[in-house]
CSV table of C-alpha atoms in Angstrom, one decimal:
chain,number,residue,atom,x,y,z
Q,1,MET,CA,0.0,0.0,0.0
Q,2,GLN,CA,2.8,2.4,0.8
Q,3,HIS,CA,4.3,1.7,-2.7
Q,4,ILE,CA,1.1,3.0,-4.3
Q,5,TYR,CA,1.2,6.2,-2.1
Q,6,LYS,CA,4.8,6.8,-3.2
Q,7,ILE,CA,3.8,6.4,-6.9
Q,8,LEU,CA,0.8,8.8,-6.4
Q,9,PHE,CA,3.0,11.2,-4.6
Q,10,THR,CA,5.6,11.2,-7.3
Q,11,VAL,CA,2.9,11.8,-9.9
Q,12,PHE,CA,1.5,14.7,-7.8
Q,13,LEU,CA,4.9,16.3,-7.3
Q,14,THR,CA,5.7,16.1,-11.1
Q,15,ILE,CA,2.3,17.7,-12.0
Q,16,PHE,CA,2.7,20.3,-9.2
Q,17,VAL,CA,6.2,21.4,-10.4
Q,18,ASN,CA,5.1,21.5,-14.0
Q,19,GLN,CA,1.9,23.4,-13.4
Q,20,ASN,CA,3.6,26.0,-11.1
Q,21,PHE,CA,6.7,26.6,-13.1
Q,22,TYR,CA,6.5,25.7,-16.7
Q,23,SER,CA,3.0,27.0,-17.3
Q,24,GLN,CA,4.1,30.3,-15.8
Q,25,ASN,CA,7.3,30.4,-17.9
Q,26,ILE,CA,9.4,30.8,-14.7
Q,27,ASN,CA,13.1,30.4,-15.3
Q,28,LEU,CA,14.4,28.0,-12.6
Q,29,GLU,CA,17.9,29.4,-13.1
Q,30,GLU,CA,16.7,32.4,-11.2
Q,31,TYR,CA,15.5,30.4,-8.2
Q,32,GLU,CA,17.0,28.5,-5.2
Q,33,ILE,CA,15.3,25.4,-3.9
Q,34,TYR,CA,14.8,25.1,-0.2
Q,35,ILE,CA,13.5,22.2,2.0
Q,36,GLU,CA,12.8,23.8,5.3
Q,37,ASN,CA,15.8,26.2,5.7
Q,38,THR,CA,18.2,24.1,3.7
Q,39,LEU,CA,19.4,25.1,0.3
Q,40,ILE,CA,19.2,22.1,-2.0
Q,41,ALA,CA,21.4,21.5,-5.1
Q,42,LYS,CA,19.3,21.9,-8.2
Q,43,GLN,CA,21.0,19.0,-10.0
Q,44,ASP,CA,20.3,16.6,-7.1
Q,45,PHE,CA,16.7,17.9,-6.7
Q,46,ALA,CA,16.1,17.2,-10.4
Q,47,LYS,CA,17.7,13.7,-10.2
Q,48,ASN,CA,16.4,12.5,-6.8
Q,49,GLY,CA,13.4,14.8,-6.0
Q,50,GLN,CA,11.0,11.9,-6.6
Q,51,ASN,CA,12.4,10.3,-3.4
Q,52,LEU,CA,11.3,13.1,-1.1
Q,53,ASN,CA,9.1,12.1,1.8
Q,54,GLU,CA,5.8,13.8,2.6
Q,55,VAL,CA,7.2,16.1,5.2
Q,56,GLN,CA,10.0,17.3,2.8
Q,57,VAL,CA,7.5,17.9,0.0
Q,58,LYS,CA,5.3,20.1,2.3
Q,59,THR,CA,8.3,22.4,3.1
Q,60,ILE,CA,9.7,22.9,-0.5
Q,61,GLU,CA,10.1,26.6,-1.4
Q,62,PHE,CA,11.4,28.1,-4.6
Q,63,LYS,CA,12.9,31.5,-3.7
Q,64,PRO,CA,14.6,34.0,-6.0
Q,65,ILE,CA,18.4,33.8,-5.8
Q,66,THR,CA,19.9,36.2,-3.4
Q,67,ASN,CA,23.5,37.4,-2.9
Q,68,GLY,CA,25.6,36.1,0.0
Q,69,PHE,CA,27.6,33.1,1.1
Q,70,LYS,CA,25.8,29.9,0.2
Q,71,LYS,CA,26.1,26.3,1.1
Q,72,ALA,CA,23.9,23.9,-0.9
Q,73,TYR,CA,23.3,20.3,0.1
Q,74,TYR,CA,22.4,17.0,-1.5
Q,75,LEU,CA,19.1,15.5,-0.5
Q,76,ASN,CA,21.1,12.9,1.5
Q,77,GLY,CA,22.3,15.8,3.8
Q,78,LYS,CA,25.9,16.0,2.5
Q,79,LEU,CA,27.4,19.2,1.4
Q,80,TYR,CA,27.1,19.8,-2.4
Q,81,SER,CA,28.7,23.3,-2.8
Q,82,SER,CA,30.0,26.3,-1.0
Q,83,GLY,CA,30.8,29.8,-2.2
Q,84,LYS,CA,29.6,33.3,-2.6
Q,85,ILE,CA,26.8,34.7,-4.8
Q,86,GLU,CA,27.4,38.2,-5.9
Q,87,ASN,CA,25.3,40.0,-8.5
Q,88,LEU,CA,23.2,36.9,-8.4
Q,89,LYS,CA,26.0,34.7,-9.9
Q,90,GLU,CA,28.9,32.6,-8.5
Q,91,ASN,CA,31.9,34.8,-7.7
Q,92,GLY,CA,35.1,34.0,-5.9
Q,93,ILE,CA,36.3,30.5,-4.9
Q,94,TRP,CA,33.7,27.8,-5.0
Q,95,GLU,CA,34.1,24.2,-3.8
Q,96,TYR,CA,31.9,21.2,-4.8
Q,97,TRP,CA,31.6,17.7,-3.3
Q,98,HIS,CA,30.4,14.3,-4.5
Q,99,PRO,CA,27.4,12.7,-2.8
Q,100,ASN,CA,29.8,10.5,-0.8
Q,101,GLY,CA,31.4,13.6,0.8
Q,102,GLN,CA,34.6,13.5,-1.2
Q,103,LYS,CA,35.7,16.8,-2.8
Q,104,ALA,CA,34.7,17.1,-6.5
Q,105,ARG,CA,36.0,20.5,-7.6
Q,106,LYS,CA,37.5,23.7,-6.5
Q,107,GLY,CA,38.1,26.9,-8.4
Q,108,GLU,CA,37.3,30.6,-9.0
Q,109,PHE,CA,34.3,32.0,-10.7
Q,110,ILE,CA,33.7,35.5,-12.1
Q,111,ASN,CA,30.1,36.4,-12.9
Q,112,GLY,CA,29.1,32.8,-12.9
Q,113,LYS,CA,31.9,31.6,-15.3
Q,114,PRO,CA,34.8,29.5,-14.3
Q,115,ASN,CA,38.1,31.4,-14.4
Q,116,GLY,CA,41.7,30.5,-13.4
Q,117,THR,CA,42.9,27.1,-12.3
Q,118,HIS,CA,40.3,24.5,-11.2
Q,119,GLU,CA,41.0,21.2,-9.6
Q,120,TYR,CA,38.8,18.1,-10.0
Q,121,TRP,CA,38.7,14.8,-8.0
Q,122,TYR,CA,37.1,11.4,-8.5
Q,123,GLU,CA,34.6,10.1,-5.9
Q,124,ASN,CA,37.5,7.9,-4.6
Q,125,GLY,CA,39.4,11.1,-3.7
Q,126,LYS,CA,42.1,10.8,-6.3
Q,127,ILE,CA,42.9,13.7,-8.6
Q,128,ARG,CA,40.9,13.8,-11.8
Q,129,GLY,CA,42.3,16.9,-13.5
Q,130,ILE,CA,43.8,20.3,-13.1
Q,131,GLY,CA,43.2,22.9,-15.7
Q,132,ASN,CA,42.8,26.6,-16.5
Q,133,TRP,CA,39.6,28.4,-17.5
Q,134,LYS,CA,39.3,31.9,-18.9
Q,135,ASP,CA,35.9,33.6,-19.1
Q,136,GLY,CA,34.1,30.2,-19.0
Q,137,VAL,CA,36.1,28.3,-21.6
Q,138,TYR,CA,39.2,26.1,-21.4
Q,139,ASP,CA,42.3,28.1,-21.8
Q,140,GLY,CA,45.9,26.9,-21.2
Q,141,ARG,CA,47.2,23.6,-19.9
Q,142,TRP,CA,45.0,20.8,-18.7
Q,143,GLU,CA,46.2,17.6,-16.9
Q,144,MET,CA,43.8,14.7,-16.8
Q,145,TYR,CA,44.3,11.6,-14.8
Q,146,ASN,CA,42.7,8.1,-14.9
Q,147,GLU,CA,40.8,7.0,-11.8
Q,148,ASP,CA,43.8,5.3,-10.1
Q,149,GLY,CA,45.8,8.5,-10.6
Q,150,LYS,CA,48.7,6.8,-12.4
Q,151,GLU,CA,48.2,7.8,-16.0
Q,152,LYS,CA,48.2,11.4,-17.0
Q,153,THR,CA,47.1,13.1,-20.3
Q,154,ILE,CA,48.1,16.7,-21.0
Q,155,GLN,CA,46.1,18.9,-23.4
Q,156,ASN,CA,46.4,22.5,-24.2
Q,157,TYR,CA,43.6,24.9,-25.1
Q,158,LYS,CA,43.3,28.4,-26.5
Q,159,ALA,CA,39.9,30.2,-26.2
Q,160,GLY,CA,38.1,26.8,-25.7
Q,161,LYS,CA,39.7,25.0,-28.6
Q,162,GLN,CA,42.3,22.2,-28.2
Q,163,ILE,CA,45.7,23.1,-29.7
Q,164,LEU,CA,48.4,20.6,-30.6
């Protein structure tokens, strides 16, 4: 019986979100998603929102993005990202984590675009890559590693295009 309630709830949630946002042409990029007072990562909400319990669903709020220091969380309660919103966009150093709690990425953003050196890690904690961004596109040297961290590939970019 609980399985049927869960299915009905998922259908209700899907209809509710579609009715309240898509029919009103609301740009979800301009909103933050909160469950109670916790900022939820949009990607995780889209991927796992159907698994919310009844209490969580009742406390969902979509609020316009505001400036300030932000910490967003996965639905599992683990930290997803941490950084500053300024002019309603990511600015300064931002850090991101995998759902298992391992660090996923760290780097600077300017007006919502990656800039400067960014570091990436696999879920196992090993380095995945280090590379440079300029105004939101690859620019400069990129080092990519396989998941065990032993093999490295080096690529160079200029204005987002790989150069040899």
